[in-house]
PDB file of C-alpha atoms in Angstrom:
ATOM      1  CA  UNK A   1     181.176 123.631 120.198  1.00 59.00           C
ATOM      2  CA  UNK A   2     182.483 124.472 116.772  1.00 68.00           C
ATOM      3  CA  UNK A   3     182.552 122.782 113.402  1.00 71.00           C
ATOM      4  CA  UNK A   4     184.678 119.680 113.713  1.00 64.00           C
ATOM      5  CA  UNK A   5     185.720 116.610 111.770  1.00 67.00           C
ATOM      6  CA  UNK A   6     184.982 113.501 113.845  1.00 65.00           C
ATOM      7  CA  UNK A   7     188.387 112.089 114.899  1.00 65.00           C
ATOM      8  CA  UNK A   8     187.312 108.583 113.905  1.00 63.00           C
ATOM      9  CA  UNK A   9     186.752 109.869 110.337  1.00 68.00           C
ATOM     10  CA  UNK A  10     190.315 111.180 110.256  1.00 62.00           C
ATOM     11  CA  UNK A  11     191.549 107.866 111.617  1.00 60.00           C
ATOM     12  CA  UNK A  12     189.530 105.999 108.969  1.00 62.00           C
ATOM     13  CA  UNK A  13     190.976 108.227 106.222  1.00 62.00           C
ATOM     14  CA  UNK A  14     194.501 107.356 107.346  1.00 55.00           C
ATOM     15  CA  UNK A  15     193.893 103.600 107.773  1.00 52.00           C
ATOM     16  CA  UNK A  16     191.586 102.568 104.960  1.00 63.00           C
ATOM     17  CA  UNK A  17     190.883 105.776 103.082  1.00 63.00           C
ATOM     18  CA  UNK A  18     187.695 107.744 102.741  1.00 71.00           C
ATOM     19  CA  UNK A  19     186.308 107.510  99.226  1.00 79.00           C
ATOM     20  CA  UNK A  20     183.556 110.089  99.447  1.00 82.00           C
ATOM     21  CA  UNK A  21     183.147 110.137  95.671  1.00 86.00           C
ATOM     22  CA  UNK A  22     181.841 106.567  95.455  1.00 88.00           C
ATOM     23  CA  UNK A  23     180.119 106.279  98.836  1.00 90.00           C
ATOM     24  CA  UNK A  24     176.656 107.565  99.792  1.00 94.00           C
ATOM     25  CA  UNK A  25     177.250 110.820 101.673  1.00 94.00           C
ATOM     26  CA  UNK A  26     174.237 112.316 103.464  1.00 95.00           C
ATOM     27  CA  UNK A  27     173.490 115.062 105.955  1.00 93.00           C
ATOM     28  CA  UNK A  28     171.247 114.927 108.998  1.00 95.00           C
ATOM     29  CA  UNK A  29     169.882 117.923 110.911  1.00 92.00           C
ATOM     30  CA  UNK A  30     170.358 117.390 114.643  1.00 94.00           C
ATOM     31  CA  UNK A  31     168.585 118.742 117.716  1.00 94.00           C
ATOM     32  CA  UNK A  32     171.442 119.649 120.086  1.00 91.00           C
ATOM     33  CA  UNK A  33     169.078 119.450 123.050  1.00 92.00           C
ATOM     34  CA  UNK A  34     169.017 115.687 122.411  1.00 95.00           C
ATOM     35  CA  UNK A  35     172.607 115.153 121.235  1.00 95.00           C
ATOM     36  CA  UNK A  36     175.968 116.194 122.610  1.00 94.00           C
ATOM     37  CA  UNK A  37     178.983 115.959 120.326  1.00 93.00           C
ATOM     38  CA  UNK A  38     181.758 113.611 121.448  1.00 93.00           C
ATOM     39  CA  UNK A  39     185.141 112.897 119.876  1.00 92.00           C
ATOM     40  CA  UNK A  40     184.433 109.231 120.640  1.00 94.00           C
ATOM     41  CA  UNK A  41     181.362 109.077 118.388  1.00 94.00           C
ATOM     42  CA  UNK A  42     181.943 107.132 115.200  1.00 93.00           C
ATOM     43  CA  UNK A  43     178.624 105.915 113.794  1.00 95.00           C
ATOM     44  CA  UNK A  44     175.182 107.373 113.106  1.00 97.00           C
ATOM     45  CA  UNK A  45     173.852 105.120 115.890  1.00 98.00           C
ATOM     46  CA  UNK A  46     175.826 107.327 118.331  1.00 97.00           C
ATOM     47  CA  UNK A  47     173.280 110.063 117.581  1.00 97.00           C
ATOM     48  CA  UNK A  48     169.960 109.049 119.163  1.00 97.00           C
ATOM     49  CA  UNK A  49     167.103 108.555 116.703  1.00 96.00           C
ATOM     50  CA  UNK A  50     165.148 111.316 118.488  1.00 95.00           C
ATOM     51  CA  UNK A  51     167.967 113.790 117.875  1.00 96.00           C
ATOM     52  CA  UNK A  52     168.025 113.085 114.108  1.00 96.00           C
ATOM     53  CA  UNK A  53     165.339 115.476 112.889  1.00 94.00           C
ATOM     54  CA  UNK A  54     165.616 115.263 109.085  1.00 93.00           C
ATOM     55  CA  UNK A  55     167.989 113.537 106.674  1.00 94.00           C
ATOM     56  CA  UNK A  56     168.979 114.448 103.130  1.00 94.00           C
ATOM     57  CA  UNK A  57     169.210 112.123 100.191  1.00 95.00           C
ATOM     58  CA  UNK A  58     172.614 111.197  98.784  1.00 95.00           C
ATOM     59  CA  UNK A  59     174.860 114.124  97.878  1.00 93.00           C
ATOM     60  CA  UNK A  60     175.303 114.563  94.122  1.00 93.00           C
ATOM     61  CA  UNK A  61     178.048 115.890  91.835  1.00 92.00           C
ATOM     62  CA  UNK A  62     180.631 115.238  94.515  1.00 88.00           C
ATOM     63  CA  UNK A  63     184.208 116.419  94.172  1.00 85.00           C
ATOM     64  CA  UNK A  64     187.318 116.314  96.309  1.00 81.00           C
ATOM     65  CA  UNK A  65     190.054 118.855  95.699  1.00 78.00           C
ATOM     66  CA  UNK A  66     193.421 119.444  97.303  1.00 70.00           C
ATOM     67  CA  UNK A  67     193.504 122.812  99.070  1.00 66.00           C
ATOM     68  CA  UNK A  68     197.005 122.626 100.545  1.00 61.00           C
ATOM     69  CA  UNK A  69     199.434 119.774 101.117  1.00 55.00           C
ATOM     70  CA  UNK A  70     197.551 118.975 104.353  1.00 58.00           C
ATOM     71  CA  UNK A  71     193.951 119.755 103.381  1.00 65.00           C
ATOM     72  CA  UNK A  72     191.370 118.326 100.996  1.00 70.00           C
ATOM     73  CA  UNK A  73     187.949 119.875 100.386  1.00 77.00           C
ATOM     74  CA  UNK A  74     184.726 117.934  99.776  1.00 81.00           C
ATOM     75  CA  UNK A  75     182.081 119.651  97.673  1.00 84.00           C
ATOM     76  CA  UNK A  76     178.698 118.684  96.247  1.00 88.00           C
ATOM     77  CA  UNK A  77     175.553 120.158  94.742  1.00 87.00           C
ATOM     78  CA  UNK A  78     173.084 122.072  96.881  1.00 86.00           C
ATOM     79  CA  UNK A  79     170.559 119.677  98.432  1.00 88.00           C
ATOM     80  CA  UNK A  80     167.113 119.558 100.021  1.00 87.00           C
ATOM     81  CA  UNK A  81     165.853 118.072 103.259  1.00 90.00           C
ATOM     82  CA  UNK A  82     162.192 117.320 104.019  1.00 92.00           C
ATOM     83  CA  UNK A  83     160.941 117.978 107.545  1.00 91.00           C
ATOM     84  CA  UNK A  84     157.857 116.479 109.161  1.00 90.00           C
ATOM     85  CA  UNK A  85     155.509 118.885 110.923  1.00 88.00           C
ATOM     86  CA  UNK A  86     156.210 120.193 114.437  1.00 85.00           C
ATOM     87  CA  UNK A  87     159.926 119.440 114.566  1.00 90.00           C
ATOM     88  CA  UNK A  88     162.316 121.031 117.093  1.00 89.00           C
ATOM     89  CA  UNK A  89     164.929 123.602 116.134  1.00 89.00           C
ATOM     90  CA  UNK A  90     168.056 122.050 114.658  1.00 90.00           C
ATOM     91  CA  UNK A  91     171.316 123.463 115.956  1.00 91.00           C
ATOM     92  CA  UNK A  92     173.694 121.195 114.061  1.00 91.00           C
ATOM     93  CA  UNK A  93     174.199 119.452 110.756  1.00 90.00           C
ATOM     94  CA  UNK A  94     176.148 116.192 110.607  1.00 93.00           C
ATOM     95  CA  UNK A  95     177.582 114.704 107.419  1.00 91.00           C
ATOM     96  CA  UNK A  96     178.027 110.937 107.304  1.00 95.00           C
ATOM     97  CA  UNK A  97     178.555 107.998 104.953  1.00 94.00           C
ATOM     98  CA  UNK A  98     175.362 105.960 104.721  1.00 96.00           C
ATOM     99  CA  UNK A  99     175.949 102.208 104.546  1.00 94.00           C
ATOM    100  CA  UNK A 100     172.274 101.353 105.034  1.00 96.00           C
ATOM    101  CA  UNK A 101     172.690 100.696 108.760  1.00 97.00           C
ATOM    102  CA  UNK A 102     173.038 103.301 111.530  1.00 97.00           C
ATOM    103  CA  UNK A 103     175.424 100.908 113.300  1.00 97.00           C
ATOM    104  CA  UNK A 104     177.963 101.084 110.442  1.00 95.00           C
ATOM    105  CA  UNK A 105     177.176 104.475 108.812  1.00 95.00           C
ATOM    106  CA  UNK A 106     180.162 106.525 109.873  1.00 90.00           C
ATOM    107  CA  UNK A 107     180.180 110.148 110.922  1.00 92.00           C
ATOM    108  CA  UNK A 108     182.394 112.632 109.099  1.00 90.00           C
ATOM    109  CA  UNK A 109     181.707 116.233 110.087  1.00 88.00           C
ATOM    110  CA  UNK A 110     179.732 117.986 112.832  1.00 91.00           C
ATOM    111  CA  UNK A 111     178.732 121.571 112.041  1.00 87.00           C
ATOM    112  CA  UNK A 112     177.021 123.976 114.411  1.00 86.00           C
ATOM    113  CA  UNK A 113     178.407 127.303 113.230  1.00 82.00           C
ATOM    114  CA  UNK A 114     176.848 128.308 109.967  1.00 76.00           C
ATOM    115  CA  UNK A 115     174.730 131.187 108.731  1.00 70.00           C
ATOM    116  CA  UNK A 116     171.833 128.704 108.404  1.00 74.00           C
ATOM    117  CA  UNK A 117     172.052 127.361 111.959  1.00 80.00           C
ATOM    118  CA  UNK A 118     170.123 127.141 114.117  1.00 86.00           C
ATOM    119  CA  UNK A 119     167.377 126.143 111.708  1.00 85.00           C
ATOM    120  CA  UNK A 120     163.741 126.300 112.718  1.00 86.00           C
ATOM    121  CA  UNK A 121     161.898 123.788 110.519  1.00 87.00           C
ATOM    122  CA  UNK A 122     158.712 124.945 108.766  1.00 87.00           C
ATOM    123  CA  UNK A 123     155.846 124.666 111.325  1.00 87.00           C
ATOM    124  CA  UNK A 124     153.718 122.457 109.083  1.00 89.00           C
ATOM    125  CA  UNK A 125     156.691 120.553 107.748  1.00 88.00           C
ATOM    126  CA  UNK A 126     158.114 120.854 104.282  1.00 89.00           C
ATOM    127  CA  UNK A 127     161.258 121.099 102.210  1.00 89.00           C
ATOM    128  CA  UNK A 128     164.274 123.166 103.215  1.00 86.00           C
ATOM    129  CA  UNK A 129     166.892 123.849 100.549  1.00 85.00           C
ATOM    130  CA  UNK A 130     170.503 123.815 101.725  1.00 85.00           C
ATOM    131  CA  UNK A 131     172.984 125.904  99.747  1.00 82.00           C
ATOM    132  CA  UNK A 132     176.489 124.525  99.721  1.00 81.00           C
ATOM    133  CA  UNK A 133     179.116 127.226 100.167  1.00 75.00           C
ATOM    134  CA  UNK A 134     181.407 128.170  97.317  1.00 64.00           C
ATOM    135  CA  UNK A 135     184.176 126.844  99.591  1.00 63.00           C
ATOM    136  CA  UNK A 136     182.639 123.380  99.591  1.00 59.00           C
ATOM    137  CA  UNK A 137     180.929 121.372 102.284  1.00 63.00           C
ATOM    138  CA  UNK A 138     183.921 120.665 104.499  1.00 52.00           C
ATOM    139  CA  UNK A 139     187.654 120.140 104.591  1.00 48.00           C
ATOM    140  CA  UNK A 140     189.535 117.103 105.851  1.00 44.00           C
ATOM    141  CA  UNK A 141     192.834 117.949 107.469  1.00 40.00           C
ATOM    142  CA  UNK A 142     195.735 115.685 108.307  1.00 32.00           C
TER     143      UNK A 142
END
């Protein structure tokens, strides 16, 4: 697998728009042994609870910038994620819009190729700081 925008997020951006600046954008570390990416997945509920290892708070200082006529880049501040003790290795990071319900919180980007992945959580649990690349978190392409 490779980093990929969920097709339903692209569809949503074309139909109703994605306003990532006003919505609650979060990231969840995922155990790929318990979750397999699918283009058909749309909501956080499509990722089993057991595969969602640790979730960030809301992204802050969010920006969206045009990269080319077909691309827009989403960026935010670096963020932290707190892991419980004895968690499995996380092979992917998924960004999503949190509506307060896993059934309606929609998936945006699946990432499994990054210098920080796979991530082995601290054995006794604890905070992991995630540095957002100078190129931003992800790009949306038409």
